[in-house]
Coordinates of C-alpha atoms in Angstrom, one line a residue:
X1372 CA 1.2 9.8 -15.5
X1373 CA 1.8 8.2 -12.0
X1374 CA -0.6 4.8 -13.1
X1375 CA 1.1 4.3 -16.5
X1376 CA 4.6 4.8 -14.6
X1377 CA 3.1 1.7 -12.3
X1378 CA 2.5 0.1 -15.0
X1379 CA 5.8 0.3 -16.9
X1380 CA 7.6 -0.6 -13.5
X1381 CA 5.1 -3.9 -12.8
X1382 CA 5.8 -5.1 -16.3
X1383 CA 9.5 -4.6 -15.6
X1384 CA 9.4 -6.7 -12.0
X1385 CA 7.0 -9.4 -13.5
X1386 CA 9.5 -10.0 -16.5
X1387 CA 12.2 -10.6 -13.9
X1388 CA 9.7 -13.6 -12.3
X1389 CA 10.5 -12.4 -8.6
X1390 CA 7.9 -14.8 -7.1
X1391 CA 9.4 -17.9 -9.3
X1392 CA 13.6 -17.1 -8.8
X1393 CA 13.7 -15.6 -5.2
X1394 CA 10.7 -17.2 -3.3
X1395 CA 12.0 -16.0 0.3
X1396 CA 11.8 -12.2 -1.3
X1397 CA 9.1 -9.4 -0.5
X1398 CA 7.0 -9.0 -3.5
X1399 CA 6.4 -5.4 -2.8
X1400 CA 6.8 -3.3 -6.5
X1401 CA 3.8 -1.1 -5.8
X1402 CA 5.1 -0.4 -2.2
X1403 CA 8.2 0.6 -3.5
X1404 CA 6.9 2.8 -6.0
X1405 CA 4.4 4.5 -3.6
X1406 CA 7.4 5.2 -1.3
X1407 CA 10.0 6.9 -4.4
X1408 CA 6.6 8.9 -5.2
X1409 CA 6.7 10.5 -1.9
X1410 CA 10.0 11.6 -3.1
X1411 CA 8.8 13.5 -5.9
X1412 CA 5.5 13.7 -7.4
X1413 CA 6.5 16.2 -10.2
X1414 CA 6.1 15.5 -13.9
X1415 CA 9.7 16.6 -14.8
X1416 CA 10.7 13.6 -12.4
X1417 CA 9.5 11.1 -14.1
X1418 CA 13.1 9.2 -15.2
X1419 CA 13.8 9.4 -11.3
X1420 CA 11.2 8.2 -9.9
X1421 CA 11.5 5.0 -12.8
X1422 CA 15.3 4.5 -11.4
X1423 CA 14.9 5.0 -8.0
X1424 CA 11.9 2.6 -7.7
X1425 CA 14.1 0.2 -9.1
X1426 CA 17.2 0.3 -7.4
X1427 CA 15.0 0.2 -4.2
X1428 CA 13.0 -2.5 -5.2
X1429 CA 16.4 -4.8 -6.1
X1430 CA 17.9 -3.2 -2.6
X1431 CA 14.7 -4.9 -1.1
X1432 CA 15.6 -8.5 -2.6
X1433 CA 19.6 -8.1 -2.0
X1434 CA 18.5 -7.1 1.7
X1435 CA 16.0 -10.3 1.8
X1436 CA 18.9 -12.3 0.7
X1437 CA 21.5 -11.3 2.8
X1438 CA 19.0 -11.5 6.0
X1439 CA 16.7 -14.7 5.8
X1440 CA 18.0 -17.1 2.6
X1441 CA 21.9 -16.6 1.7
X1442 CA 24.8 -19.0 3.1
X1443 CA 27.3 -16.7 4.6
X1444 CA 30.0 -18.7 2.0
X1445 CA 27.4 -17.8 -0.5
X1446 CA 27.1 -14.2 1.0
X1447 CA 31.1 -13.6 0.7
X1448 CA 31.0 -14.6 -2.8
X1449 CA 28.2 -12.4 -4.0
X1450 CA 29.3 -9.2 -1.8
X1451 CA 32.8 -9.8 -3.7
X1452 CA 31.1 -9.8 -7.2
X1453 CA 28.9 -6.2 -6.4
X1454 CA 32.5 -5.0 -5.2
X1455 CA 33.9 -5.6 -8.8
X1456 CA 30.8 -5.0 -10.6
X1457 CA 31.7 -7.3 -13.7
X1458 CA 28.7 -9.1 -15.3
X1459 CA 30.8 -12.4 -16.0
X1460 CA 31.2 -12.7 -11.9
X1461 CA 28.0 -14.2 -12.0
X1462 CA 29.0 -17.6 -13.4
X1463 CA 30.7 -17.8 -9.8
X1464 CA 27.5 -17.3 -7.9
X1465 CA 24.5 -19.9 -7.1
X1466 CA 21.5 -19.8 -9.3
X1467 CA 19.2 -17.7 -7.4
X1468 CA 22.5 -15.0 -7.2
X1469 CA 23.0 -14.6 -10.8
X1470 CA 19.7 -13.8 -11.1
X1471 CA 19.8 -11.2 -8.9
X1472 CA 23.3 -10.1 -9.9
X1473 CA 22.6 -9.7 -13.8
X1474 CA 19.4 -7.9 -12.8
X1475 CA 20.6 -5.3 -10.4
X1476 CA 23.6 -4.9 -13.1
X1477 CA 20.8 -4.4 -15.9
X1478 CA 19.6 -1.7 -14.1
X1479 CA 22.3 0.4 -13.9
X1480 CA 23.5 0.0 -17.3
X1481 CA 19.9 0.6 -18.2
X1482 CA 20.3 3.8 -16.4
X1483 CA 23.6 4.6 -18.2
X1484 CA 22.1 4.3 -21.7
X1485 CA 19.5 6.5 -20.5
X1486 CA 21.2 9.4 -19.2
X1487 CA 24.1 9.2 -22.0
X1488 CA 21.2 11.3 -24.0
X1489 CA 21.7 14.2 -21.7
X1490 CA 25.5 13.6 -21.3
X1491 CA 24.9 12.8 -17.3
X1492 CA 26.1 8.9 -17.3
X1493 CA 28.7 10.5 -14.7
X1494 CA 25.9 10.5 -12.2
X1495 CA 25.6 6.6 -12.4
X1496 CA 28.9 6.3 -10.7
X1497 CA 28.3 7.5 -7.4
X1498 CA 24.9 5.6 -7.6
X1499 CA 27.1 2.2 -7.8
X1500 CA 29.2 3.0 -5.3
X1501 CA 26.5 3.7 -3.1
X1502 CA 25.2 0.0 -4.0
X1503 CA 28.8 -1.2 -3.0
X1504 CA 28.8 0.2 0.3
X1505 CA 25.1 -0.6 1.2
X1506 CA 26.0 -4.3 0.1
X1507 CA 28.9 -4.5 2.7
X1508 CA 26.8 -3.3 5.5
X1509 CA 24.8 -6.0 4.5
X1510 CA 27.2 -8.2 5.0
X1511 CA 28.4 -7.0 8.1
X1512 CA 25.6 -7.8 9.7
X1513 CA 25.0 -11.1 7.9
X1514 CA 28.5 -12.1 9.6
X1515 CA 26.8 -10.7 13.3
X1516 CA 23.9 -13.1 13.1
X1517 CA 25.5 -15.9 12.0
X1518 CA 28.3 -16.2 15.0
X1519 CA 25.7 -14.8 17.5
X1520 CA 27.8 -11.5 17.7
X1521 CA 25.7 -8.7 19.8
X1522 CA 27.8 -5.3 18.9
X1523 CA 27.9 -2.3 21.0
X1524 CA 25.3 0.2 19.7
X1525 CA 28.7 2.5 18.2
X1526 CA 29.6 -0.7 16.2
X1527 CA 26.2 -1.3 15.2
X1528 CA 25.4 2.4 14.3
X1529 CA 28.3 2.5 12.2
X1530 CA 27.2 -0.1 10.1
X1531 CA 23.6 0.1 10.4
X1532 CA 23.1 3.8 9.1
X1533 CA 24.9 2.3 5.9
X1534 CA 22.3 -0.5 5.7
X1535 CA 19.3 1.3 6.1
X1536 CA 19.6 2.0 2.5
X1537 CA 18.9 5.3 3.0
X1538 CA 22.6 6.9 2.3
X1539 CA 22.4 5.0 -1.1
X1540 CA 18.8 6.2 -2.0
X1541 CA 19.2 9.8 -1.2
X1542 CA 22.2 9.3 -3.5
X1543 CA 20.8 8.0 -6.1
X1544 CA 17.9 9.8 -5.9
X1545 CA 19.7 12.7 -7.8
X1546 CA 19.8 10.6 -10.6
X1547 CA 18.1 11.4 -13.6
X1548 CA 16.9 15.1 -12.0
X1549 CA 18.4 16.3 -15.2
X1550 CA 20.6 19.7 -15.0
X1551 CA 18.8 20.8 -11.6
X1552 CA 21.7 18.0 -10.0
X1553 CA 25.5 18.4 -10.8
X1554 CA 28.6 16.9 -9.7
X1555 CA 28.5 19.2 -6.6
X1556 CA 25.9 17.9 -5.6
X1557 CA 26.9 13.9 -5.6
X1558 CA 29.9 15.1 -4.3
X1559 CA 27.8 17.0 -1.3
X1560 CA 25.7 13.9 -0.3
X1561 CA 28.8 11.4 -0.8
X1562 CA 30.4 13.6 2.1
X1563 CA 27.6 12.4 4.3
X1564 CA 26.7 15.7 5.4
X1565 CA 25.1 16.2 9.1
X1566 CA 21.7 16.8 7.3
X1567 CA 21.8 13.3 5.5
X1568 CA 23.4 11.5 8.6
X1569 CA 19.7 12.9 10.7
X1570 CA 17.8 11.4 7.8
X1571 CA 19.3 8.2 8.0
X1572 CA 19.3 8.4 11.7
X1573 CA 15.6 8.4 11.7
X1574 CA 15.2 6.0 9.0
X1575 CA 17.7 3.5 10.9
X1576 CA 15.9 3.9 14.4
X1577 CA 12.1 4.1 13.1
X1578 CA 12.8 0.8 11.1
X1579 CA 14.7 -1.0 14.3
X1580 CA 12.0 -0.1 16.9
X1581 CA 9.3 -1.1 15.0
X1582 CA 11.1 -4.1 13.4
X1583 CA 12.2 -5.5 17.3
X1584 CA 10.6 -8.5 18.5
X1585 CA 10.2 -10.1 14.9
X1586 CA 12.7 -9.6 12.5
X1587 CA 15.8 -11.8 12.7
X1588 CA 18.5 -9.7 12.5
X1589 CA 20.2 -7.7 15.0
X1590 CA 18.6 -4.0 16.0
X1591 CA 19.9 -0.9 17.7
X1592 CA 17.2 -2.1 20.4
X1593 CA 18.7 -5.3 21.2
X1594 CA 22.4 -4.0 21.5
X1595 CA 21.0 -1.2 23.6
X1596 CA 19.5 -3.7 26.1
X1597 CA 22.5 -5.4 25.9
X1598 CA 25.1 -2.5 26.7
X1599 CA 22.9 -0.8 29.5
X1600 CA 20.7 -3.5 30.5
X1601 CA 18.0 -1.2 29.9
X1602 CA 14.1 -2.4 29.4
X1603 CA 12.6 -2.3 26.2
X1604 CA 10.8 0.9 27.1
X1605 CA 14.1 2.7 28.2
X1606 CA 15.8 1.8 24.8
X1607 CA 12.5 3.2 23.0
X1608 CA 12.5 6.5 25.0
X1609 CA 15.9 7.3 24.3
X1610 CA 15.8 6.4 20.6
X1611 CA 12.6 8.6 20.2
X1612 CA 14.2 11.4 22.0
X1613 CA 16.5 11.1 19.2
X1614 CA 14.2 10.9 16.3
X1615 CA 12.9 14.3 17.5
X1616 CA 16.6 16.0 17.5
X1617 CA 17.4 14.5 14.3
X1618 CA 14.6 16.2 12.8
X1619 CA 15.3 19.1 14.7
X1620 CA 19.1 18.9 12.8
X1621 CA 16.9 18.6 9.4
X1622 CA 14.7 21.4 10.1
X1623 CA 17.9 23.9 11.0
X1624 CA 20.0 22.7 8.0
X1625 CA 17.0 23.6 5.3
X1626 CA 17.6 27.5 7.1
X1627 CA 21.4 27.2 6.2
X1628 CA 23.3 28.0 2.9
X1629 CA 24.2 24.6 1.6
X1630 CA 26.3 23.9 -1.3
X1631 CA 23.3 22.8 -3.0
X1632 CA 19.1 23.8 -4.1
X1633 CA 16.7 23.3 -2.6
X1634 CA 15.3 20.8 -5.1
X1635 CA 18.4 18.6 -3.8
X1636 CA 17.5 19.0 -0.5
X1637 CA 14.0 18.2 -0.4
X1638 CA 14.6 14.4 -2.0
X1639 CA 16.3 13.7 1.5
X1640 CA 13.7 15.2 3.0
X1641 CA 11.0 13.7 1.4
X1642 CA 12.8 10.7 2.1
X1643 CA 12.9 11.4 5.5
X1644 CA 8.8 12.3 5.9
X1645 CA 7.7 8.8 3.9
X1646 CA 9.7 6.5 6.8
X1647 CA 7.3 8.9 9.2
X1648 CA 4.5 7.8 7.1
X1649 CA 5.5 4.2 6.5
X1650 CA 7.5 3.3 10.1
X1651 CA 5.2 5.2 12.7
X1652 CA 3.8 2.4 14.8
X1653 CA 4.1 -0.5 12.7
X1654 CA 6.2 -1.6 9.9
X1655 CA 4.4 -0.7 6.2
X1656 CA 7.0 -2.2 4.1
X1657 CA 6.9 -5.7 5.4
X1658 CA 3.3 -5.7 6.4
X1659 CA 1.8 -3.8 3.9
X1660 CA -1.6 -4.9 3.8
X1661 CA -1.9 -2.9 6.7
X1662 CA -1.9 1.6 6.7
X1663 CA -0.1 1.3 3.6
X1664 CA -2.8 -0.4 1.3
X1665 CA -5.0 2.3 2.3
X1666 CA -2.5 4.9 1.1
X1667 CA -1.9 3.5 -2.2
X1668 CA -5.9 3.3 -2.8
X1669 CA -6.0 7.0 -2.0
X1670 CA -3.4 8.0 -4.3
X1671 CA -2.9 5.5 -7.3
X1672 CA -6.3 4.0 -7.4
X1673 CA -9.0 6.8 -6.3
X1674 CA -9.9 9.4 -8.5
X1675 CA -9.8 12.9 -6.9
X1676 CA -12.7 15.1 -6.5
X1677 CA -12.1 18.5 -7.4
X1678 CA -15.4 21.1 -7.0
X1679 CA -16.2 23.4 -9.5

């Protein structure tokens, strides 16, 4: 089931010619499915894992464009277009943006059409707005790099927990769960409840200390340094320290009544253990023909044993 859901999704990214109309992106559909499959394996998630892998496989090019290739005049128009979320907005845009606009559009009304079978469309709402808000981050931070701006670590946090995607793809993870996920529940993760903010806490500071010394935008390392004049080693130690208490908030929120199941609970979760897998020493998104090509063998491409 999981190979011929690859295979539906790699037809899907090749049609859209990723390599041809955004050169500068990360070609990484495989990655991206590997990591929604560590959200949920189960057959009955089938739909969500199709959406999810690609909403975070568009976030992935809209992050690429906002952080290595876009103008910041080009930036202000496309964040503008997400906000109104009108498929003629793209005649506005550069070439290389109306692709990407009329494809991450396609996906959602793809979506749509798919959950109007089950009377659930409602559920692609809070999915778009997610997508709005991640793209402002985006651009928050665009307009940081490009006047040199170093932000306190408050300012930066504030924005950066938005843009590490992670509020958006627990979000729209619920998606397509079927009957297991109702409006309380969109409603619950749109609050940004303390267990979602620890997820996204890990996810944000995993990604930045692994990400420091290469990437080109700005981290929650660098604006430590530069608020305390700390050493790289002090800013790691205290954002390790916490790592551990955010997990420690995960691990005491799974014992609470929530307004939610479990099933809900365990996508942000899961989300939460495959930026452990992917983010612990070394960055296996953007260098994945490192740890990560070894996972994927193991689990997509290796048959498993099983005695008798």
């Amino acid at each position: 089931m999981h190979q011929k859901e690859l295979h539906d999704i790699t037809r899907w990214w090749k049609a859209l010619e990723v390599g041809k109309k955004w050169p500068f992106a990360r070609d990484r559909i495989v990655e991206c499915y590997f990591w929604i499959l560590s959200v949920y394996f189960e057959p009955q998630y089938s739909l969500a894992r199709k959406i999810l892998t690609k909403v975070i496989a568009m976030a992935s090019i809209l992050d690429d464009i906002y952080d290595v290739y876009g103008t910041l005049d080009e930036l202000a128009l496309f964040t503008d277009a997400i906000e109104r979320w009108n498929v003629s907005d793209k005649d506005q845009l550069p070439t290389y943006m109306k692709y990407s606009y009329k494809s991450l559009l396609d996906v959602y009304v793809e979506t749509e059409e798919e959950l109007k079978k089950n009377e659930q469309s409602y559920c692609v709402y809070y999915a778009i707005e997610e997508m709005k808000k991640l793209v402002r981050a985006y651009f928050e931070e665009a307009k940081w790099t490009y006047n040199g701006y170093v932000p306190t670590l408050d300012e930066y946090m504030k924005v950066a927990l938005v843009s590490s995607g992670y509020m958006m793809l627990s979000t729209t993870s619920l998606v397509g769960m079927g009957e297991t996920v109702t409006k309380v529940a969109f409603e619950w993760v749109s609050s940004e409840p303390l267990f979602l903010r620890a997820s996204t806490l890990i996810c944000r500071l995993m990604d930045d200390m692994v990400g420091h010394g290469f990437e080109q935008k700005i981290s929650a390392v660098e604006c430590y340094i530069n608020q305390e004049g700390a050493s790289k080693e002090e800013a790691f130690s205290v954002f390790q320290k916490q790592v551990t208490n955010a997990w420690k908030d995960i691990n005491q929120e799974c014992l609470r009544p929530t307004p939610v199941p479990m099933a809900v609970l365990m996508r942000i979760v899961n989300l939460t253990r495959v930026i452990n897998l992917l983010y612990k020493d070394e960055d296996g998104y953007t260098s994945s023909k490192t740890k990560t090509n070894g996972f994927i063998t193991a689990v997509l491409v290796e048959p498993v044993t099983i005695s008798g």
